[in-house]
Amino acid sequence: MNSKNLPKNTSRLDGCTVTGALTVTAFIKDAATIVHGPAGCTHQSSSVFHSTMLYNECFDIPEIFTSGLNENGVIFGGEGMLRDAIEEALTDDYKCIFVVGTCISDTIGDDIDAVCESYDEIPVIPVQTSGFLGGSFERGFISALKSASKLIEPDKINPADAGQSSSFERPENNRPVVNIIGEKNLEYEAESNFSEVKRLINLLGADINVRFVRNIYVDDIKKFADASLNVIREDPTGEIKSHFDNLTNIPSISSYPYGISGTTEFLRLAGKYLKISPARAIEEETENQKEMFSQFEDLKGEKISFDSFGFQKTENSLLGEIAYYAGIVTNPEGTVIPVPFYTPVGTTGVKRTLMQWRRFINA
Amino acid sequence: MKQIALYGKGGIGKSTTSANLSAALSEKSLDILQIGCDPKHDSTRMLMHGEWIPTVLDLVRAKGDANLTVSDVIYTGYNGIRCVEAGGPEPGIGCAGRGIIATFQLLEKLEALYGDVIVYDVLGDVVCGGFAMPMREGYAREVYLVTSGDFMALYAANNICKAIARLSKRAKPCCFLGGVICNSQNIKDEYELVSEFAGRINTKLLGFIPRSQIVRIAEVNKQTVLEYAPDSEQAGIYRQLAETIMKNTPDPAKKPTPLSMDELEKLAQKYITA
């Protein structure tokens, strides 16, 4: 039962479960997502999509379908309306359909799973997302990742020696490949963060396999099991890692690299899983970091303090490390620096952070 | 206009009581509307001579609520009694509670809620807000609890009593407990038990309907007792009940006092061991 319903317990991430799910499913380009609920549920999420994506200069806004549940549907059951919506989506050229449930469809007890199971032309996959059960944006996001993982073909998954025995052809150069899991598609820096992780993976002599799920096609997901390593964008509860560990037995790193030591640690860990010696990559990256800090000599000895403005948790240790390497002093009297909502990723993230600090200090 | 609702455990005889009550009231040349508020839609069957009239929700499903008229939903039965069945979804799907709400909103829109007496025959156990709606929204001004001396029947009546008690705490309460009607199951000391129960929940026993074969015979003949055997003793009992209810005006100051589970059990035990 819902145990998380007090306003004091809500945070910025506690938005609608449906929106959380859509930020995953709507980014599979040849899949349709049907929100089974009143049209408003879809509209609400679409609005967030439109505004956030346009703000991020992303104009390829996904279409989202609604079953348009109305009072008749609520009284007599909405499964018929859902079927109509699925039938309509089936007439288009989609490779997969996701059905995202809502508070309403769950309250009246529509059997979404059974409806989805009755189609076999293409996969029709239910996503558990009724927010009133205590779920949040994050819950919808995780639920959708799990649902989308059903597209990884079962016969291509071999937990015993994943990544070794796939029937898919390896890239010609035979470099090991890495899956990226759970990118935050509405995040402002999704692409630059990905580029940073890709750069580090390339540094080790490996390539990116599947971005699960960002702007990919259903067929891309089929080569998921080729990877020797999964890198998860963020996984505070450990639920995503444990799901994919159980599903594919591909080892996972639970988070993008953060900060200076975090970035070298990421290279070490990734090297271990990819069975590649990380020594050269770490050496190169350490040089890169030194060179990067040399661009901020002017900030040495400056005083700064961090402020979260009371609306998010302050995790200062990482920012403290950046300040330490840059020779900046943290002092309550110093220039107030707002704590970023998302922690900066990799060395490039640190560089962007320092550029921002410089703006504040020189302001 | 007197608006009364009969609530009580499923199978206790609310529909039989409601139909006979409506029939008895109609003999007084009153304009009666009986609304069955249960998805199983068997409330008005005896008044309609066994005809299963189309339910409001079936009509909504078939024609859409915008296309319905009063003549679609209201059927005239025995002695001019106007009959409505709310109906509901097929078992296992949808939300019957929301269906009741939709029915009432539609009847209101159609201006069908008029007459000297409206009898709401509500489903046995109020399971959600939808079924509490007739009393919550001021449609049913007086609630009568139909029970027998059976423990579970008293339990259900006590639960309805809790709902009324909760509603009576509102700033402008519009629904009051009218009293208890005992539809006898020939349980030993039943009259005393149900009388004491009524007193304990701060109301009174308004009528005691003895178990009678004539009710079953009338039912098989698709008629109310009032119609099938108007001169029978049982018909007289329903007339008496109708008389009592027409004269009864619940005192708004008198709040119902539902029993705790413990108290209810002790009450039942008292009459079992006696």
XYZ file of C-alpha atoms in Angstrom, chain A residues 24-170:
147
model
C 12.022 5.512 -21.435
C 9.464 3.958 -23.755
C 8.907 7.034 -25.935
C 12.600 7.011 -26.855
C 12.394 3.727 -28.721
C 11.865 5.252 -32.118
C 9.828 2.510 -33.764
C 7.731 1.673 -30.690
C 4.388 3.220 -29.795
C 3.418 4.027 -26.244
C -0.248 3.991 -25.236
C -1.175 5.554 -21.932
C -4.227 3.666 -20.699
C -6.142 6.326 -18.848
C -7.979 9.589 -19.365
C -6.590 11.759 -22.156
C -5.400 14.245 -19.541
C -2.819 11.807 -18.181
C -1.192 11.697 -21.619
C -1.547 15.403 -22.168
C 0.092 16.185 -18.849
C 3.121 14.036 -19.653
C 3.282 15.274 -23.234
C 3.425 18.831 -21.936
C 6.460 17.985 -19.835
C 8.034 16.339 -22.874
C 7.368 19.258 -25.166
C 8.638 21.911 -22.813
C 11.674 19.964 -21.607
C 12.743 18.695 -25.003
C 12.298 22.031 -26.736
C 14.294 23.643 -23.949
C 17.015 21.101 -24.713
C 16.755 22.008 -28.408
C 15.436 18.574 -29.180
C 12.727 18.787 -31.827
C 12.093 15.112 -32.475
C 9.263 14.973 -29.949
C 7.754 11.494 -29.654
C 4.077 10.880 -30.269
C 2.243 9.338 -27.341
C -1.126 7.650 -27.650
C -3.998 7.604 -25.195
C -6.783 5.088 -24.762
C -8.914 8.091 -23.761
C -10.573 6.376 -20.823
C -13.869 8.123 -20.016
C -16.702 7.584 -17.538
C -18.162 4.765 -19.631
C -14.798 3.049 -19.545
C -14.508 3.513 -15.816
C -17.969 2.038 -15.166
C -17.976 -0.785 -17.692
C -14.254 -1.504 -17.714
C -11.694 0.145 -19.945
C -10.170 -2.945 -21.538
C -12.223 -2.423 -24.713
C -10.926 1.116 -25.095
C -7.392 -0.126 -24.592
C -7.909 -2.787 -27.263
C -9.208 -0.127 -29.659
C -6.111 1.954 -29.036
C -3.819 -1.052 -29.537
C -5.637 -2.035 -32.745
C -5.177 1.477 -34.048
C -1.478 1.485 -33.207
C -1.126 -1.910 -34.899
C -2.239 -0.422 -38.210
C 0.898 1.721 -38.187
C 4.332 0.349 -38.772
C 5.427 0.011 -35.176
C 7.691 -2.813 -34.073
C 6.482 -2.823 -30.501
C 3.743 -1.274 -28.368
C 4.090 -0.307 -24.741
C 0.988 0.050 -22.591
C 1.492 2.369 -19.663
C -1.174 2.022 -16.960
C -2.496 4.920 -14.891
C -4.048 5.438 -11.476
C -7.532 5.196 -12.984
C -7.059 1.955 -14.907
C -5.520 0.356 -11.832
C -8.269 1.582 -9.520
C -10.994 -0.024 -11.601
C -8.893 -3.155 -12.005
C -8.448 -3.335 -15.775
C -6.383 -6.403 -16.595
C -3.781 -4.693 -18.771
C -1.421 -7.679 -18.657
C -4.062 -10.016 -20.081
C -4.982 -7.563 -22.846
C -1.312 -7.210 -23.824
C -0.759 -10.968 -23.802
C -3.544 -11.483 -26.338
C -1.494 -9.933 -29.158
C 1.264 -11.787 -30.919
C 1.821 -9.839 -34.133
C 4.361 -7.648 -32.375
C 5.366 -7.433 -28.713
C 2.731 -5.540 -26.698
C 4.353 -4.865 -23.357
C 2.625 -3.632 -20.183
C 4.348 -1.191 -17.838
C 3.245 -1.006 -14.202
C 2.883 2.693 -13.469
C -0.062 3.513 -11.242
C 1.286 6.406 -9.216
C -1.283 6.194 -6.442
C 0.374 3.011 -5.239
C 3.169 5.207 -3.917
C 5.217 5.321 -7.074
C 6.977 8.379 -8.396
C 8.692 9.509 -11.583
C 11.642 7.284 -10.627
C 9.408 4.234 -10.097
C 7.868 4.684 -13.551
C 11.332 5.093 -15.060
C 12.632 1.844 -13.509
C 9.433 -0.019 -14.298
C 9.705 1.007 -17.966
C 13.365 -0.034 -18.182
C 12.407 -3.453 -16.867
C 9.500 -3.718 -19.302
C 11.632 -2.639 -22.257
C 14.166 -5.310 -21.329
C 11.587 -7.877 -22.453
C 12.648 -6.903 -25.988
C 16.052 -8.469 -25.366
C 15.463 -11.777 -27.079
C 15.456 -14.593 -24.528
C 17.416 -17.001 -26.739
C 20.174 -14.431 -27.068
C 20.565 -14.273 -23.317
C 22.964 -16.762 -21.900
C 23.581 -16.029 -18.274
C 26.352 -18.609 -18.095
C 28.710 -16.772 -20.424
C 27.015 -13.603 -21.499
C 28.743 -11.525 -24.080
C 30.774 -14.482 -25.292
C 28.369 -16.812 -27.026
C 25.976 -14.475 -28.775
C 24.971 -15.552 -32.229
C 25.226 -11.937 -33.363
C 28.366 -10.981 -35.179
C 30.867 -8.990 -33.216
